């Protein structure tokens, strides 16, 4: 019986019938809720019956009457599978595993050579450990140890990156039928029986079928979790939805289906057919290679890059949740996504139309989430072999902000640290910095004589940073060369460490301030910080508007506490002035007669000598609209060319004490609301 969907005629043949099976209920505990799962044997994964086909005919006719507007200009161009190599195995089972129990697959076995398992092992589980967990399938399986990077940890795309990697790498070598699943589904065998799924997939009936029985309804203006960026979530979800369905807009429906209420949903008798989008919430599904190859290989390449992207204003988008909703439209059909009952699926002749667009959606390009060759010449991304966990995607500079939000975080490694401690500190510091500042640069300044030790500690783990950690070895002086009033014994302690940190910071500023070039486009604002610093939020406010300074120091909220110079903000407009300040401080502390001073003492006595401990505390607790009163005072040191900056209210003029007619630099105290 023919079905019409917006002028496109779908011829559906009559499939063979099968007997319905009896059902029974099994109570089971899974994760955070109880599922009293009623399993209808054979009904969920069975071959389509004439009754099911009649139901889909009715669904298709109702869709025709809805007159859903279509737009082929934004819809992806589909292709015909070509060059497919014959496969001996009839079914490929793609499993993404962490530490889950694999016994269910061990029990299914190889089915006389008709199955091949492709296991992607995450969480550091070795190939040998996987085979030990499932020895019966060793002869019919392959294991890929998945490498993690800062991008995969930040974006946490769950199993979707591995699904896409498998499709890209084996695009022309896919088995005729495939099951994609995460290993955790083995714990939900009462809801998703992998044994019956294998039996069904081997029959080759379904072009696409979700194995999770229930559905949810999607609201494009809402995000499932309160922590995500709602506007960006809806923007990306809608762009993908229109690309694969060819529908002109995204129709939102309230979340009416409690998808985890399996017993009730399996027993419901009514079927809602509407413009609502009803995807299956958990992605474990059957697909044929022919259905996968209706989209070009390049489509899955940019999808995988999108799933791992981390960009300004879009880093908080939970793309794993978008991807979970997208597989039914990437591989499915209109009849499946527009009804809410549990017996979904698509046969070979049920599919979305082909459109006119070949490049990624404009939304993804405009937001810098995928590479577009006209904008970003990254031809290497057209090579399938580079789309693996061992090859992280290069970060794109934000098309929206360019270098406006560029910040360079600089940490120092001036003293030896116990093995593995440096790695954990670096992962925490770099990960936190990029979480809130995706385009940031992160430098680690290393004492030259500690470089070999650092390389040994990092080892192959340096690949985790995906090129975002820049290690810069710099020379430092021996304590005996300081010319200080302190003894060599004193200099081997904390003062020596601080002196080396100052040397490293000063050396870094000298390297990035050549005579003829402005360093700000390449480095932006600069934040010096200890290696154990963790950024907990955006720090743009510290640099916005008229927050103009050479160096900003975090004011301490506790009275009479010494000034802490371990964290320093350098404004992008005054990097050269900061370099002069650091150089003078370095000479005064290390080489001159003021060697007894620490850098904090240098800043305090020479630049902030007018402020008492109480005033420092007041600066740290200023409300947004108040100012810090700075009393006039006479310079207490020969250094009279600095300007002391006080906190402004964002509207009025700065209150400053000018120690010379033309100051070369200014030091500002940042209240807690701007840095803490």
PDB file of C-alpha atoms in Angstrom, residues 213-375:
ATOM      1  CA  UNK A 213      11.242   0.678  23.565  1.00  0.00           C
ATOM      2  CA  UNK A 214      10.038   4.038  24.888  1.00  0.00           C
ATOM      3  CA  UNK A 215      10.099   7.556  23.453  1.00  0.00           C
ATOM      4  CA  UNK A 216      10.130  11.141  24.663  1.00  0.00           C
ATOM      5  CA  UNK A 217       8.719  14.313  23.131  1.00  0.00           C
ATOM      6  CA  UNK A 218      11.121  17.142  22.348  1.00  0.00           C
ATOM      7  CA  UNK A 219      10.780  20.836  23.092  1.00  0.00           C
ATOM      8  CA  UNK A 220      13.379  22.710  21.038  1.00  0.00           C
ATOM      9  CA  UNK A 221      13.375  25.672  23.436  1.00  0.00           C
ATOM     10  CA  UNK A 222      14.154  23.604  26.502  1.00  0.00           C
ATOM     11  CA  UNK A 223      17.204  21.730  27.702  1.00  0.00           C
ATOM     12  CA  UNK A 224      16.905  18.474  29.663  1.00  0.00           C
ATOM     13  CA  UNK A 225      19.350  19.718  32.311  1.00  0.00           C
ATOM     14  CA  UNK A 226      19.384  23.101  34.002  1.00  0.00           C
ATOM     15  CA  UNK A 227      23.151  23.501  33.590  1.00  0.00           C
ATOM     16  CA  UNK A 228      23.223  23.776  29.802  1.00  0.00           C
ATOM     17  CA  UNK A 229      23.002  26.776  27.484  1.00  0.00           C
ATOM     18  CA  UNK A 230      19.337  26.588  26.458  1.00  0.00           C
ATOM     19  CA  UNK A 231      19.519  28.930  23.459  1.00  0.00           C
ATOM     20  CA  UNK A 232      22.562  27.207  21.969  1.00  0.00           C
ATOM     21  CA  UNK A 233      21.137  23.752  22.706  1.00  0.00           C
ATOM     22  CA  UNK A 234      17.977  24.548  20.754  1.00  0.00           C
ATOM     23  CA  UNK A 235      19.921  26.220  17.942  1.00  0.00           C
ATOM     24  CA  UNK A 236      22.089  23.164  17.296  1.00  0.00           C
ATOM     25  CA  UNK A 237      19.305  20.628  17.825  1.00  0.00           C
ATOM     26  CA  UNK A 238      16.988  22.420  15.397  1.00  0.00           C
ATOM     27  CA  UNK A 239      19.717  22.819  12.762  1.00  0.00           C
ATOM     28  CA  UNK A 240      20.382  19.078  12.774  1.00  0.00           C
ATOM     29  CA  UNK A 241      16.695  18.193  12.848  1.00  0.00           C
ATOM     30  CA  UNK A 242      15.937  20.263   9.745  1.00  0.00           C
ATOM     31  CA  UNK A 243      19.021  18.943   7.975  1.00  0.00           C
ATOM     32  CA  UNK A 244      17.939  15.302   8.120  1.00  0.00           C
ATOM     33  CA  UNK A 245      14.141  15.531   8.084  1.00  0.00           C
ATOM     34  CA  UNK A 246      13.903  18.242   5.382  1.00  0.00           C
ATOM     35  CA  UNK A 247      11.187  19.878   7.475  1.00  0.00           C
ATOM     36  CA  UNK A 248      11.169  23.663   7.248  1.00  0.00           C
ATOM     37  CA  UNK A 249      10.899  24.348  10.977  1.00  0.00           C
ATOM     38  CA  UNK A 250      11.190  22.726  14.380  1.00  0.00           C
ATOM     39  CA  UNK A 251       7.875  22.077  16.066  1.00  0.00           C
ATOM     40  CA  UNK A 252       8.147  21.939  19.858  1.00  0.00           C
ATOM     41  CA  UNK A 253       6.046  19.751  22.114  1.00  0.00           C
ATOM     42  CA  UNK A 254       5.966  19.560  25.867  1.00  0.00           C
ATOM     43  CA  UNK A 255       7.667  16.589  27.500  1.00  0.00           C
ATOM     44  CA  UNK A 256       4.646  14.358  27.927  1.00  0.00           C
ATOM     45  CA  UNK A 257       6.302  10.949  27.848  1.00  0.00           C
ATOM     46  CA  UNK A 258       8.020   9.843  31.078  1.00  0.00           C
ATOM     47  CA  UNK A 259      10.326   7.675  28.990  1.00  0.00           C
ATOM     48  CA  UNK A 260      11.664   5.686  31.954  1.00  0.00           C
ATOM     49  CA  UNK A 261       8.150   4.496  32.892  1.00  0.00           C
ATOM     50  CA  UNK A 262       8.595   1.371  30.794  1.00  0.00           C
ATOM     51  CA  UNK A 263       5.650  -0.721  32.085  1.00  0.00           C
ATOM     52  CA  UNK A 264       3.028   1.942  31.405  1.00  0.00           C
ATOM     53  CA  UNK A 265       4.421   2.913  28.032  1.00  0.00           C
ATOM     54  CA  UNK A 266       4.694  -0.680  26.859  1.00  0.00           C
ATOM     55  CA  UNK A 267       1.045  -1.234  27.719  1.00  0.00           C
ATOM     56  CA  UNK A 268      -0.375   1.942  26.177  1.00  0.00           C
ATOM     57  CA  UNK A 269      -2.807   1.280  23.366  1.00  0.00           C
ATOM     58  CA  UNK A 270      -3.197   4.742  21.812  1.00  0.00           C
ATOM     59  CA  UNK A 271      -0.788   6.203  19.275  1.00  0.00           C
ATOM     60  CA  UNK A 272      -0.313   9.949  18.882  1.00  0.00           C
ATOM     61  CA  UNK A 273       0.658  11.088  15.389  1.00  0.00           C
ATOM     62  CA  UNK A 274       1.606  14.744  15.176  1.00  0.00           C
ATOM     63  CA  UNK A 275       4.306  17.185  14.144  1.00  0.00           C
ATOM     64  CA  UNK A 276       5.937  16.508  17.501  1.00  0.00           C
ATOM     65  CA  UNK A 277       9.385  14.943  17.459  1.00  0.00           C
ATOM     66  CA  UNK A 278       9.348  11.618  19.337  1.00  0.00           C
ATOM     67  CA  UNK A 279      12.883  10.145  19.495  1.00  0.00           C
ATOM     68  CA  UNK A 280      14.034   7.213  21.594  1.00  0.00           C
ATOM     69  CA  UNK A 281      15.999   8.544  24.572  1.00  0.00           C
ATOM     70  CA  UNK A 282      18.778   5.943  24.760  1.00  0.00           C
ATOM     71  CA  UNK A 283      20.781   5.097  21.674  1.00  0.00           C
ATOM     72  CA  UNK A 284      21.036   1.402  21.156  1.00  0.00           C
ATOM     73  CA  UNK A 285      19.811   0.578  17.684  1.00  0.00           C
ATOM     74  CA  UNK A 286      19.902  -1.616  14.587  1.00  0.00           C
ATOM     75  CA  UNK A 287      20.940  -0.143  11.235  1.00  0.00           C
ATOM     76  CA  UNK A 288      21.893  -1.531   7.861  1.00  0.00           C
ATOM     77  CA  UNK A 289      25.026  -0.497   6.008  1.00  0.00           C
ATOM     78  CA  UNK A 290      22.824   0.580   3.103  1.00  0.00           C
ATOM     79  CA  UNK A 291      20.963   3.027   5.354  1.00  0.00           C
ATOM     80  CA  UNK A 292      24.210   4.378   6.825  1.00  0.00           C
ATOM     81  CA  UNK A 293      25.700   4.851   3.361  1.00  0.00           C
ATOM     82  CA  UNK A 294      22.790   6.978   2.185  1.00  0.00           C
ATOM     83  CA  UNK A 295      24.820   9.794   3.736  1.00  0.00           C
ATOM     84  CA  UNK A 296      28.345  10.446   2.435  1.00  0.00           C
ATOM     85  CA  UNK A 297      31.336   9.549   4.564  1.00  0.00           C
ATOM     86  CA  UNK A 298      32.155  13.249   4.988  1.00  0.00           C
ATOM     87  CA  UNK A 299      28.830  13.766   6.780  1.00  0.00           C
ATOM     88  CA  UNK A 300      29.897  11.553   9.659  1.00  0.00           C
ATOM     89  CA  UNK A 301      33.293  13.287   9.749  1.00  0.00           C
ATOM     90  CA  UNK A 302      31.926  16.718  10.549  1.00  0.00           C
ATOM     91  CA  UNK A 303      29.297  15.221  12.880  1.00  0.00           C
ATOM     92  CA  UNK A 304      32.072  13.660  14.939  1.00  0.00           C
ATOM     93  CA  UNK A 305      33.943  16.951  15.053  1.00  0.00           C
ATOM     94  CA  UNK A 306      30.759  18.732  16.129  1.00  0.00           C
ATOM     95  CA  UNK A 307      30.176  16.215  18.937  1.00  0.00           C
ATOM     96  CA  UNK A 308      33.599  17.047  20.417  1.00  0.00           C
ATOM     97  CA  UNK A 309      33.645  20.795  19.747  1.00  0.00           C
ATOM     98  CA  UNK A 310      34.246  23.265  22.573  1.00  0.00           C
ATOM     99  CA  UNK A 311      33.655  26.893  21.693  1.00  0.00           C
ATOM    100  CA  UNK A 312      32.822  30.279  23.230  1.00  0.00           C
ATOM    101  CA  UNK A 313      29.160  30.499  24.293  1.00  0.00           C
ATOM    102  CA  UNK A 314      28.671  26.873  23.211  1.00  0.00           C
ATOM    103  CA  UNK A 315      30.909  24.948  25.586  1.00  0.00           C
ATOM    104  CA  UNK A 316      28.095  24.240  28.025  1.00  0.00           C
ATOM    105  CA  UNK A 317      25.894  22.582  25.416  1.00  0.00           C
ATOM    106  CA  UNK A 318      25.363  18.930  26.270  1.00  0.00           C
ATOM    107  CA  UNK A 319      25.885  17.500  22.796  1.00  0.00           C
ATOM    108  CA  UNK A 320      25.576  13.945  24.026  1.00  0.00           C
ATOM    109  CA  UNK A 321      21.898  14.731  24.671  1.00  0.00           C
ATOM    110  CA  UNK A 322      21.514  16.252  21.216  1.00  0.00           C
ATOM    111  CA  UNK A 323      23.189  13.212  19.649  1.00  0.00           C
ATOM    112  CA  UNK A 324      20.843  10.861  21.512  1.00  0.00           C
ATOM    113  CA  UNK A 325      17.927  12.616  19.847  1.00  0.00           C
ATOM    114  CA  UNK A 326      19.546  12.736  16.415  1.00  0.00           C
ATOM    115  CA  UNK A 327      20.166   9.098  15.477  1.00  0.00           C
ATOM    116  CA  UNK A 328      16.436   8.510  14.719  1.00  0.00           C
ATOM    117  CA  UNK A 329      16.553  11.347  12.166  1.00  0.00           C
ATOM    118  CA  UNK A 330      20.046  10.639  10.803  1.00  0.00           C
ATOM    119  CA  UNK A 331      19.150   7.015  10.031  1.00  0.00           C
ATOM    120  CA  UNK A 332      15.398   6.836  10.592  1.00  0.00           C
ATOM    121  CA  UNK A 333      12.204   7.845   8.810  1.00  0.00           C
ATOM    122  CA  UNK A 334       9.288  10.276   9.272  1.00  0.00           C
ATOM    123  CA  UNK A 335       6.849   7.538  10.268  1.00  0.00           C
ATOM    124  CA  UNK A 336       9.082   6.582  13.197  1.00  0.00           C
ATOM    125  CA  UNK A 337       9.775  10.022  14.689  1.00  0.00           C
ATOM    126  CA  UNK A 338       6.216  11.382  14.476  1.00  0.00           C
ATOM    127  CA  UNK A 339       4.380   8.805  16.577  1.00  0.00           C
ATOM    128  CA  UNK A 340       4.839   8.134  20.266  1.00  0.00           C
ATOM    129  CA  UNK A 341       4.106   4.415  20.620  1.00  0.00           C
ATOM    130  CA  UNK A 342       6.765   1.860  21.474  1.00  0.00           C
ATOM    131  CA  UNK A 343       6.719  -0.244  18.298  1.00  0.00           C
ATOM    132  CA  UNK A 344       8.817   2.030  16.105  1.00  0.00           C
ATOM    133  CA  UNK A 345      11.197   1.190  13.305  1.00  0.00           C
ATOM    134  CA  UNK A 346      11.890   1.828   9.624  1.00  0.00           C
ATOM    135  CA  UNK A 347      11.949  -0.682   6.806  1.00  0.00           C
ATOM    136  CA  UNK A 348      14.117  -0.136   3.732  1.00  0.00           C
ATOM    137  CA  UNK A 349      11.508   1.883   1.842  1.00  0.00           C
ATOM    138  CA  UNK A 350      10.753   4.208   4.769  1.00  0.00           C
ATOM    139  CA  UNK A 351      13.164   7.149   4.694  1.00  0.00           C
ATOM    140  CA  UNK A 352      13.497  10.905   4.652  1.00  0.00           C
ATOM    141  CA  UNK A 353      13.776  12.740   1.324  1.00  0.00           C
ATOM    142  CA  UNK A 354      17.068  13.923  -0.133  1.00  0.00           C
ATOM    143  CA  UNK A 355      17.849  17.631  -0.112  1.00  0.00           C
ATOM    144  CA  UNK A 356      20.239  20.050  -1.766  1.00  0.00           C
ATOM    145  CA  UNK A 357      22.840  20.932   0.895  1.00  0.00           C
ATOM    146  CA  UNK A 358      26.229  19.224   1.041  1.00  0.00           C
ATOM    147  CA  UNK A 359      28.188  21.447   3.450  1.00  0.00           C
ATOM    148  CA  UNK A 360      27.492  21.439   7.222  1.00  0.00           C
ATOM    149  CA  UNK A 361      24.660  23.628   8.555  1.00  0.00           C
ATOM    150  CA  UNK A 362      25.363  27.345   8.586  1.00  0.00           C
ATOM    151  CA  UNK A 363      24.742  27.422  12.340  1.00  0.00           C
ATOM    152  CA  UNK A 364      27.645  25.024  12.944  1.00  0.00           C
ATOM    153  CA  UNK A 365      29.984  27.004  10.691  1.00  0.00           C
ATOM    154  CA  UNK A 366      28.987  30.417  12.065  1.00  0.00           C
ATOM    155  CA  UNK A 367      29.507  29.236  15.654  1.00  0.00           C
ATOM    156  CA  UNK A 368      32.917  27.715  14.902  1.00  0.00           C
ATOM    157  CA  UNK A 369      31.804  24.184  15.786  1.00  0.00           C
ATOM    158  CA  UNK A 370      33.020  22.545  12.567  1.00  0.00           C
ATOM    159  CA  UNK A 371      35.672  23.331   9.994  1.00  0.00           C
ATOM    160  CA  UNK A 372      34.519  24.793   6.722  1.00  0.00           C
ATOM    161  CA  UNK A 373      37.176  24.799   4.027  1.00  0.00           C
ATOM    162  CA  UNK A 374      36.412  28.301   2.706  1.00  0.00           C
ATOM    163  CA  UNK A 375      36.921  29.692   6.221  1.00  0.00           C
TER     164      UNK A 375
END
